[in-house]
Amino acid sequence: MGRKRKDLVDKSTPLILRVDNKTLFLLCEKLNIDFDSNAEAFDDDTKKEIILEIQEIVKKFVK
């Protein structure tokens, strides 16, 4: 038996996207996202903000 599974359209899918940092710097500058270009890596808050912005860009693109 078991529970009824959700339809695929009602789910979300995690995707892995590799983007070079030069492009991410340009994206951050364009979207006014604060980042430290001298750091060894992007901090978690900056990455979360970038991901949210990319999600919004994709949503707008497909509309």
mmCIF file of C-alpha atoms in Angstrom:
data_model
loop_
_atom_site.group_PDB
_atom_site.id
_atom_site.type_symbol
_atom_site.label_atom_id
_atom_site.label_comp_id
_atom_site.label_asym_id
_atom_site.label_seq_id
_atom_site.Cartn_x
_atom_site.Cartn_y
_atom_site.Cartn_z
ATOM 1 C CA MET A 1 0.000 0.000 0.000
ATOM 2 C CA GLY A 2 1.650 3.232 1.124
ATOM 3 C CA ARG A 3 0.800 6.824 0.609
ATOM 4 C CA LYS A 4 -0.088 8.426 -2.723
ATOM 5 C CA ARG A 5 2.940 10.012 -4.354
ATOM 6 C CA LYS A 6 2.881 13.599 -5.628
ATOM 7 C CA ASP A 7 2.835 14.180 -9.371
ATOM 8 C CA LEU A 8 6.179 15.286 -10.791
ATOM 9 C CA VAL A 9 4.758 18.714 -11.661
ATOM 10 C CA ASP A 10 4.054 19.321 -7.954
ATOM 11 C CA LYS A 11 7.637 18.584 -6.902
ATOM 12 C CA SER A 12 10.916 20.472 -7.245
ATOM 13 C CA THR A 13 14.205 19.151 -8.579
ATOM 14 C CA PRO A 14 17.637 20.176 -7.273
ATOM 15 C CA LEU A 15 20.074 21.023 -10.060
ATOM 16 C CA ILE A 16 23.827 21.425 -9.901
ATOM 17 C CA LEU A 17 25.098 24.394 -11.875
ATOM 18 C CA ARG A 18 28.787 25.233 -12.150
ATOM 19 C CA VAL A 19 29.465 28.911 -12.918
ATOM 20 C CA ASP A 20 32.891 30.549 -13.036
ATOM 21 C CA ASN A 21 33.505 33.222 -10.399
ATOM 22 C CA LYS A 22 34.081 36.009 -12.949
ATOM 23 C CA THR A 23 30.510 35.494 -14.126
ATOM 24 C CA LEU A 24 29.245 35.355 -10.533
ATOM 25 C CA PHE A 25 31.079 38.600 -9.734
ATOM 26 C CA LEU A 26 29.338 40.275 -12.688
ATOM 27 C CA LEU A 27 25.979 38.875 -11.586
ATOM 28 C CA CYS A 28 26.503 40.123 -8.033
ATOM 29 C CA GLU A 29 27.487 43.564 -9.262
ATOM 30 C CA LYS A 30 24.477 43.737 -11.598
ATOM 31 C CA LEU A 31 22.070 42.655 -8.833
ATOM 32 C CA ASN A 32 23.765 44.667 -6.058
ATOM 33 C CA ILE A 33 24.647 41.573 -4.046
ATOM 34 C CA ASP A 34 27.492 42.232 -1.583
ATOM 35 C CA PHE A 35 30.458 39.884 -1.881
ATOM 36 C CA ASP A 36 34.154 39.812 -1.010
ATOM 37 C CA SER A 37 36.188 39.271 -4.165
ATOM 38 C CA ASN A 38 39.307 38.712 -2.029
ATOM 39 C CA ALA A 39 37.819 35.850 -0.007
ATOM 40 C CA GLU A 40 38.703 32.231 -0.692
ATOM 41 C CA ALA A 41 35.047 31.329 -1.354
ATOM 42 C CA PHE A 42 31.598 32.899 -1.379
ATOM 43 C CA ASP A 43 29.998 32.909 2.071
ATOM 44 C CA ASP A 44 26.771 30.960 2.597
ATOM 45 C CA ASP A 45 24.527 34.050 2.749
ATOM 46 C CA THR A 46 25.892 35.340 -0.555
ATOM 47 C CA LYS A 47 25.412 31.931 -2.200
ATOM 48 C CA LYS A 48 21.815 31.782 -0.957
ATOM 49 C CA GLU A 49 21.131 35.248 -2.357
ATOM 50 C CA ILE A 50 22.675 34.307 -5.718
ATOM 51 C CA ILE A 51 20.568 31.125 -5.869
ATOM 52 C CA LEU A 52 17.364 33.058 -5.128
ATOM 53 C CA GLU A 53 18.169 35.572 -7.863
ATOM 54 C CA ILE A 54 18.928 32.841 -10.406
ATOM 55 C CA GLN A 55 15.619 31.152 -9.532
ATOM 56 C CA GLU A 56 13.782 34.430 -10.162
ATOM 57 C CA ILE A 57 15.595 34.941 -13.483
ATOM 58 C CA VAL A 58 14.590 31.452 -14.645
ATOM 59 C CA LYS A 59 10.964 31.956 -13.531
ATOM 60 C CA LYS A 60 10.752 35.250 -15.442
ATOM 61 C CA PHE A 61 12.377 33.681 -18.501
ATOM 62 C CA VAL A 62 9.859 30.864 -18.798
ATOM 63 C CA LYS A 63 6.795 33.083 -18.385
#
